Amino acid sequence: YRTLESGNVEFRGITHLRTSLSSFIALLKDFETLPEWAYRTDKVVTLRQTSKTEAYVYTIHTMPWPFMPRDSVLFSHIDQNPRTLAVTVKGHAVPDYIPLNDQYVRISSGESFWQLTPKGEGTLEVVFQGYGEPGGSFSESVFTTAIFRSLVKFYLWKLPYKTLKSMRHHIQSEKYQKKRFNFIQEPPSEKLDHLFSQDFVDSEASL
């Protein structure tokens, strides 16, 4: 992780795995099961789908005691580089999109970033990166501030590690491996046709 000029702490994790671009996007779009592999994620729902590649997404995040759970609203956008075929899924916080919920502390600013880069022989380099301003009011005492900062850094160290580790297991599911999207172009050199069938093309699916 690193500390940004804003004072927020940014995390970054990288892994490599054998899968297709569409399979990874299918995994990210399966919001119902996302809490099973995304670290400290309790619930994810789509608030509004604006296109096949854009959506407003609501997430509830668990927090260690004694802090209240957080919630966030991100505007998510999928884009693919036509030359490299790398796919990025970017999200930025839109905290005022829905009213506050007294049960949670709204994350006031933040960004998430997934980059999927084909590396040949059916392999992707996966980069998971982001930061979030935790929100809420904290005591100005050195004791509380020190504890909170330590917890944030510990959490941000575990976030990409645990998320990417669990993701590697979940993405092996057949329901992801056989997905195709008409807005995602797979590398032409990849011999992945045996994994896919046109019966699984989902022209309506979107994130």
PDB file of C-alpha atoms in Angstrom:
ATOM      1  CA  TYR A   1       0.000   0.000   0.000  1.00  0.00           C
ATOM      2  CA  ARG A   2       0.990   3.649  -0.238  1.00  0.00           C
ATOM      3  CA  THR A   3      -0.206   6.943   1.239  1.00  0.00           C
ATOM      4  CA  LEU A   4      -1.635   9.393  -1.294  1.00  0.00           C
ATOM      5  CA  GLU A   5      -1.251  13.174  -1.169  1.00  0.00           C
ATOM      6  CA  SER A   6      -4.824  13.348   0.125  1.00  0.00           C
ATOM      7  CA  GLY A   7      -3.788  11.302   3.153  1.00  0.00           C
ATOM      8  CA  ASN A   8      -5.803   8.283   2.057  1.00  0.00           C
ATOM      9  CA  VAL A   9      -4.037   4.922   1.884  1.00  0.00           C
ATOM     10  CA  GLU A  10      -4.145   3.094  -1.460  1.00  0.00           C
ATOM     11  CA  PHE A  11      -3.820  -0.678  -1.797  1.00  0.00           C
ATOM     12  CA  ARG A  12      -2.612  -2.676  -4.808  1.00  0.00           C
ATOM     13  CA  GLY A  13      -2.475  -6.394  -5.496  1.00  0.00           C
ATOM     14  CA  ILE A  14      -1.356  -8.332  -8.589  1.00  0.00           C
ATOM     15  CA  THR A  15      -1.828 -11.945  -9.595  1.00  0.00           C
ATOM     16  CA  HIS A  16      -1.775 -14.097 -12.749  1.00  0.00           C
ATOM     17  CA  LEU A  17      -4.218 -16.826 -13.688  1.00  0.00           C
ATOM     18  CA  ARG A  18      -5.417 -18.830 -16.652  1.00  0.00           C
ATOM     19  CA  THR A  19      -8.893 -17.655 -17.622  1.00  0.00           C
ATOM     20  CA  SER A  20     -10.648 -15.532 -20.233  1.00  0.00           C
ATOM     21  CA  LEU A  21     -11.554 -11.859 -20.031  1.00  0.00           C
ATOM     22  CA  SER A  22     -15.257 -12.701 -20.215  1.00  0.00           C
ATOM     23  CA  SER A  23     -14.956 -15.196 -17.378  1.00  0.00           C
ATOM     24  CA  PHE A  24     -13.449 -12.577 -15.103  1.00  0.00           C
ATOM     25  CA  ILE A  25     -16.091  -9.999 -16.009  1.00  0.00           C
ATOM     26  CA  ALA A  26     -18.780 -12.616 -15.328  1.00  0.00           C
ATOM     27  CA  LEU A  27     -17.305 -13.144 -11.876  1.00  0.00           C
ATOM     28  CA  LEU A  28     -17.325  -9.413 -11.121  1.00  0.00           C
ATOM     29  CA  LYS A  29     -20.911  -9.120 -12.338  1.00  0.00           C
ATOM     30  CA  ASP A  30     -22.177 -11.886 -10.067  1.00  0.00           C
ATOM     31  CA  PHE A  31     -23.037  -9.560  -7.193  1.00  0.00           C
ATOM     32  CA  GLU A  32     -24.948 -12.184  -5.220  1.00  0.00           C
ATOM     33  CA  THR A  33     -21.813 -14.272  -4.663  1.00  0.00           C
ATOM     34  CA  LEU A  34     -19.270 -11.443  -4.547  1.00  0.00           C
ATOM     35  CA  PRO A  35     -19.309 -11.317  -0.709  1.00  0.00           C
ATOM     36  CA  GLU A  36     -18.076 -14.931  -0.743  1.00  0.00           C
ATOM     37  CA  TRP A  37     -14.684 -13.882  -2.126  1.00  0.00           C
ATOM     38  CA  ALA A  38     -14.326 -10.102  -1.703  1.00  0.00           C
ATOM     39  CA  TYR A  39     -12.751  -9.403   1.681  1.00  0.00           C
ATOM     40  CA  ARG A  40     -15.028  -7.724   4.257  1.00  0.00           C
ATOM     41  CA  THR A  41     -17.869  -7.326   1.769  1.00  0.00           C
ATOM     42  CA  ASP A  42     -21.278  -8.073   3.273  1.00  0.00           C
ATOM     43  CA  LYS A  43     -23.656  -7.230   0.415  1.00  0.00           C
ATOM     44  CA  VAL A  44     -23.532  -5.846  -3.144  1.00  0.00           C
ATOM     45  CA  VAL A  45     -26.550  -4.742  -5.194  1.00  0.00           C
ATOM     46  CA  THR A  46     -27.086  -2.878  -8.451  1.00  0.00           C
ATOM     47  CA  LEU A  47     -28.966   0.380  -7.899  1.00  0.00           C
ATOM     48  CA  ARG A  48     -29.225   1.352 -11.545  1.00  0.00           C
ATOM     49  CA  GLN A  49     -27.992  -0.098 -14.816  1.00  0.00           C
ATOM     50  CA  THR A  50     -27.274   2.710 -17.265  1.00  0.00           C
ATOM     51  CA  SER A  51     -25.754   0.586 -20.060  1.00  0.00           C
ATOM     52  CA  LYS A  52     -24.166  -2.800 -20.676  1.00  0.00           C
ATOM     53  CA  THR A  53     -20.918  -1.461 -19.257  1.00  0.00           C
ATOM     54  CA  GLU A  54     -22.021   1.113 -16.657  1.00  0.00           C
ATOM     55  CA  ALA A  55     -23.902   0.864 -13.382  1.00  0.00           C
ATOM     56  CA  TYR A  56     -24.389   2.400  -9.950  1.00  0.00           C
ATOM     57  CA  VAL A  57     -23.482  -0.228  -7.345  1.00  0.00           C
ATOM     58  CA  TYR A  58     -24.198  -0.246  -3.598  1.00  0.00           C
ATOM     59  CA  THR A  59     -21.937  -2.148  -1.199  1.00  0.00           C
ATOM     60  CA  ILE A  60     -22.003  -2.801   2.540  1.00  0.00           C
ATOM     61  CA  HIS A  61     -18.548  -3.276   4.094  1.00  0.00           C
ATOM     62  CA  THR A  62     -17.904  -4.949   7.448  1.00  0.00           C
ATOM     63  CA  MET A  63     -15.429  -3.291   9.816  1.00  0.00           C
ATOM     64  CA  PRO A  64     -13.459  -4.534  12.828  1.00  0.00           C
ATOM     65  CA  TRP A  65     -14.732  -3.658  16.298  1.00  0.00           C
ATOM     66  CA  PRO A  66     -15.322  -0.981  17.542  1.00  0.00           C
ATOM     67  CA  PHE A  67     -16.070   0.734  14.223  1.00  0.00           C
ATOM     68  CA  MET A  68     -19.455   0.787  12.538  1.00  0.00           C
ATOM     69  CA  PRO A  69     -19.904  -0.978   9.201  1.00  0.00           C
ATOM     70  CA  ARG A  70     -19.497   1.211   6.116  1.00  0.00           C
ATOM     71  CA  ASP A  71     -21.540   1.508   2.966  1.00  0.00           C
ATOM     72  CA  SER A  72     -20.623   2.935  -0.422  1.00  0.00           C
ATOM     73  CA  VAL A  73     -22.105   3.796  -3.788  1.00  0.00           C
ATOM     74  CA  LEU A  74     -19.812   3.501  -6.793  1.00  0.00           C
ATOM     75  CA  PHE A  75     -20.358   4.371 -10.417  1.00  0.00           C
ATOM     76  CA  SER A  76     -18.735   1.458 -12.269  1.00  0.00           C
ATOM     77  CA  HIS A  77     -17.551   1.497 -15.871  1.00  0.00           C
ATOM     78  CA  ILE A  78     -16.051  -1.273 -18.035  1.00  0.00           C
ATOM     79  CA  ASP A  79     -13.674  -0.325 -20.835  1.00  0.00           C
ATOM     80  CA  GLN A  80     -11.441  -2.295 -23.214  1.00  0.00           C
ATOM     81  CA  ASN A  81      -8.342  -1.079 -24.993  1.00  0.00           C
ATOM     82  CA  PRO A  82      -8.875  -1.920 -28.700  1.00  0.00           C
ATOM     83  CA  ARG A  83      -5.132  -2.414 -29.264  1.00  0.00           C
ATOM     84  CA  THR A  84      -3.988  -4.377 -26.219  1.00  0.00           C
ATOM     85  CA  LEU A  85      -7.437  -5.817 -25.382  1.00  0.00           C
ATOM     86  CA  ALA A  86      -6.761  -5.036 -21.717  1.00  0.00           C
ATOM     87  CA  VAL A  87     -10.025  -4.589 -19.817  1.00  0.00           C
ATOM     88  CA  THR A  88     -10.429  -2.117 -16.972  1.00  0.00           C
ATOM     89  CA  VAL A  89     -13.279  -1.908 -14.499  1.00  0.00           C
ATOM     90  CA  LYS A  90     -13.175   1.440 -12.725  1.00  0.00           C
ATOM     91  CA  GLY A  91     -15.399   2.687  -9.954  1.00  0.00           C
ATOM     92  CA  HIS A  92     -15.575   6.039  -8.183  1.00  0.00           C
ATOM     93  CA  ALA A  93     -17.638   7.020  -5.169  1.00  0.00           C
ATOM     94  CA  VAL A  94     -20.911   8.915  -5.598  1.00  0.00           C
ATOM     95  CA  PRO A  95     -21.891   9.182  -1.904  1.00  0.00           C
ATOM     96  CA  ASP A  96     -24.961  11.386  -2.442  1.00  0.00           C
ATOM     97  CA  TYR A  97     -26.603   9.077  -4.983  1.00  0.00           C
ATOM     98  CA  ILE A  98     -28.919   7.597  -2.330  1.00  0.00           C
ATOM     99  CA  PRO A  99     -29.903   8.811   1.177  1.00  0.00           C
ATOM    100  CA  LEU A 100     -27.714   7.921   4.144  1.00  0.00           C
ATOM    101  CA  ASN A 101     -28.577   4.886   6.253  1.00  0.00           C
ATOM    102  CA  ASP A 102     -28.193   5.309  10.027  1.00  0.00           C
ATOM    103  CA  GLN A 103     -26.940   1.736  10.340  1.00  0.00           C
ATOM    104  CA  TYR A 104     -23.827   2.493   8.283  1.00  0.00           C
ATOM    105  CA  VAL A 105     -21.192   5.168   7.801  1.00  0.00           C
ATOM    106  CA  ARG A 106     -21.095   6.305   4.182  1.00  0.00           C
ATOM    107  CA  ILE A 107     -17.690   6.230   2.467  1.00  0.00           C
ATOM    108  CA  SER A 108     -17.417   9.779   1.179  1.00  0.00           C
ATOM    109  CA  SER A 109     -14.727   9.305  -1.457  1.00  0.00           C
ATOM    110  CA  GLY A 110     -12.909   6.414  -3.031  1.00  0.00           C
ATOM    111  CA  GLU A 111     -11.946   4.600  -6.198  1.00  0.00           C
ATOM    112  CA  SER A 112     -11.622   0.970  -7.224  1.00  0.00           C
ATOM    113  CA  PHE A 113      -9.728  -0.368 -10.197  1.00  0.00           C
ATOM    114  CA  TRP A 114      -9.466  -3.779 -11.821  1.00  0.00           C
ATOM    115  CA  GLN A 115      -7.193  -4.216 -14.837  1.00  0.00           C
ATOM    116  CA  LEU A 116      -7.148  -7.465 -16.796  1.00  0.00           C
ATOM    117  CA  THR A 117      -4.268  -7.721 -19.253  1.00  0.00           C
ATOM    118  CA  PRO A 118      -3.870 -10.728 -21.608  1.00  0.00           C
ATOM    119  CA  LYS A 119      -0.361 -12.195 -21.336  1.00  0.00           C
ATOM    120  CA  GLY A 120      -0.596 -15.056 -23.803  1.00  0.00           C
ATOM    121  CA  GLU A 121      -1.403 -18.765 -23.541  1.00  0.00           C
ATOM    122  CA  GLY A 122      -4.741 -18.024 -21.891  1.00  0.00           C
ATOM    123  CA  THR A 123      -3.154 -16.116 -19.000  1.00  0.00           C
ATOM    124  CA  LEU A 124      -4.300 -12.799 -17.538  1.00  0.00           C
ATOM    125  CA  GLU A 125      -2.430 -10.371 -15.342  1.00  0.00           C
ATOM    126  CA  VAL A 126      -4.959  -9.117 -12.800  1.00  0.00           C
ATOM    127  CA  VAL A 127      -4.361  -5.845 -10.954  1.00  0.00           C
ATOM    128  CA  PHE A 128      -6.684  -4.909  -8.076  1.00  0.00           C
ATOM    129  CA  GLN A 129      -6.174  -1.387  -6.761  1.00  0.00           C
ATOM    130  CA  GLY A 130      -8.087   1.292  -4.886  1.00  0.00           C
ATOM    131  CA  TYR A 131      -8.613   3.475  -1.853  1.00  0.00           C
ATOM    132  CA  GLY A 132     -11.494   4.717   0.247  1.00  0.00           C
ATOM    133  CA  GLU A 133     -11.979   7.567   2.700  1.00  0.00           C
ATOM    134  CA  PRO A 134     -13.530   5.694   5.646  1.00  0.00           C
ATOM    135  CA  GLY A 135     -15.902   8.459   6.731  1.00  0.00           C
ATOM    136  CA  GLY A 136     -17.267   8.967  10.211  1.00  0.00           C
ATOM    137  CA  SER A 137     -16.036  11.020  13.133  1.00  0.00           C
ATOM    138  CA  PHE A 138     -13.072   9.922  15.180  1.00  0.00           C
ATOM    139  CA  SER A 139     -11.548  11.276  18.346  1.00  0.00           C
ATOM    140  CA  GLU A 140      -8.552  13.520  17.822  1.00  0.00           C
ATOM    141  CA  SER A 141      -6.684  11.764  20.627  1.00  0.00           C
ATOM    142  CA  VAL A 142      -3.386  10.240  19.616  1.00  0.00           C
ATOM    143  CA  PHE A 143      -4.502   6.885  21.037  1.00  0.00           C
ATOM    144  CA  THR A 144      -7.630   6.578  18.907  1.00  0.00           C
ATOM    145  CA  THR A 145      -5.955   7.980  15.785  1.00  0.00           C
ATOM    146  CA  ALA A 146      -2.999   5.613  16.096  1.00  0.00           C
ATOM    147  CA  ILE A 147      -5.261   2.603  16.558  1.00  0.00           C
ATOM    148  CA  PHE A 148      -7.448   3.590  13.646  1.00  0.00           C
ATOM    149  CA  ARG A 149      -4.539   4.186  11.289  1.00  0.00           C
ATOM    150  CA  SER A 150      -2.991   0.866  12.258  1.00  0.00           C
ATOM    151  CA  LEU A 151      -6.280  -0.918  11.603  1.00  0.00           C
ATOM    152  CA  VAL A 152      -6.652   0.791   8.233  1.00  0.00           C
ATOM    153  CA  LYS A 153      -3.165  -0.245   7.126  1.00  0.00           C
ATOM    154  CA  PHE A 154      -3.691  -3.794   8.377  1.00  0.00           C
ATOM    155  CA  TYR A 155      -7.042  -3.972   6.603  1.00  0.00           C
ATOM    156  CA  LEU A 156      -5.587  -2.605   3.352  1.00  0.00           C
ATOM    157  CA  TRP A 157      -2.752  -5.114   3.474  1.00  0.00           C
ATOM    158  CA  LYS A 158      -5.207  -8.005   3.846  1.00  0.00           C
ATOM    159  CA  LEU A 159      -7.802  -6.677   1.369  1.00  0.00           C
ATOM    160  CA  PRO A 160      -6.035  -7.404  -1.946  1.00  0.00           C
ATOM    161  CA  TYR A 161      -4.336 -10.554  -0.646  1.00  0.00           C
ATOM    162  CA  LYS A 162      -7.482 -12.242   0.673  1.00  0.00           C
ATOM    163  CA  THR A 163      -9.659 -10.998  -2.196  1.00  0.00           C
ATOM    164  CA  LEU A 164      -7.340 -12.224  -4.941  1.00  0.00           C
ATOM    165  CA  LYS A 165      -6.706 -15.524  -3.164  1.00  0.00           C
ATOM    166  CA  SER A 166     -10.439 -16.286  -2.853  1.00  0.00           C
ATOM    167  CA  MET A 167     -11.113 -15.028  -6.381  1.00  0.00           C
ATOM    168  CA  ARG A 168      -8.758 -17.630  -7.856  1.00  0.00           C
ATOM    169  CA  HIS A 169     -10.948 -20.383  -6.424  1.00  0.00           C
ATOM    170  CA  HIS A 170     -14.342 -18.914  -7.351  1.00  0.00           C
ATOM    171  CA  ILE A 171     -13.493 -18.113 -10.960  1.00  0.00           C
ATOM    172  CA  GLN A 172     -12.977 -21.802 -11.723  1.00  0.00           C
ATOM    173  CA  SER A 173     -16.744 -22.339 -11.605  1.00  0.00           C
ATOM    174  CA  GLU A 174     -18.216 -23.533 -14.896  1.00  0.00           C
ATOM    175  CA  LYS A 175     -20.817 -20.762 -14.865  1.00  0.00           C
ATOM    176  CA  TYR A 176     -18.015 -18.209 -15.245  1.00  0.00           C
ATOM    177  CA  GLN A 177     -15.742 -20.192 -17.544  1.00  0.00           C
ATOM    178  CA  LYS A 178     -18.472 -20.595 -20.154  1.00  0.00           C
ATOM    179  CA  LYS A 179     -19.655 -16.986 -20.200  1.00  0.00           C
ATOM    180  CA  ARG A 180     -19.188 -14.666 -23.177  1.00  0.00           C
ATOM    181  CA  PHE A 181     -20.098 -10.996 -23.569  1.00  0.00           C
ATOM    182  CA  ASN A 182     -20.540  -9.232 -26.893  1.00  0.00           C
ATOM    183  CA  PHE A 183     -18.779  -6.109 -25.570  1.00  0.00           C
ATOM    184  CA  ILE A 184     -15.616  -8.052 -24.639  1.00  0.00           C
ATOM    185  CA  GLN A 185     -13.116  -9.100 -27.326  1.00  0.00           C
ATOM    186  CA  GLU A 186     -10.893 -12.041 -26.448  1.00  0.00           C
ATOM    187  CA  PRO A 187      -7.279 -12.170 -27.711  1.00  0.00           C
ATOM    188  CA  PRO A 188      -7.386 -13.681 -31.236  1.00  0.00           C
ATOM    189  CA  SER A 189      -4.358 -15.845 -30.571  1.00  0.00           C
ATOM    190  CA  GLU A 190      -6.039 -17.622 -27.705  1.00  0.00           C
ATOM    191  CA  LYS A 191      -7.486 -21.056 -28.438  1.00  0.00           C
ATOM    192  CA  LEU A 192     -10.409 -20.795 -26.046  1.00  0.00           C
ATOM    193  CA  ASP A 193     -13.232 -21.880 -28.335  1.00  0.00           C
ATOM    194  CA  HIS A 194     -13.488 -25.237 -26.587  1.00  0.00           C
ATOM    195  CA  LEU A 195     -14.430 -23.409 -23.380  1.00  0.00           C
ATOM    196  CA  PHE A 196     -17.284 -21.449 -24.873  1.00  0.00           C
ATOM    197  CA  SER A 197     -20.548 -21.928 -26.687  1.00  0.00           C
ATOM    198  CA  GLN A 198     -22.709 -19.346 -28.372  1.00  0.00           C
ATOM    199  CA  ASP A 199     -25.510 -20.625 -26.142  1.00  0.00           C
ATOM    200  CA  PHE A 200     -23.779 -18.736 -23.325  1.00  0.00           C
ATOM    201  CA  VAL A 201     -23.454 -15.401 -25.084  1.00  0.00           C
ATOM    202  CA  ASP A 202     -25.153 -12.893 -22.863  1.00  0.00           C
ATOM    203  CA  SER A 203     -25.819  -9.762 -24.883  1.00  0.00           C
ATOM    204  CA  GLU A 204     -27.951  -8.296 -22.134  1.00  0.00           C
ATOM    205  CA  ALA A 205     -25.523  -8.779 -19.274  1.00  0.00           C
ATOM    206  CA  SER A 206     -23.923  -5.682 -17.880  1.00  0.00           C
ATOM    207  CA  LEU A 207     -22.075  -4.305 -14.906  1.00  0.00           C
TER     208      LEU A 207
END
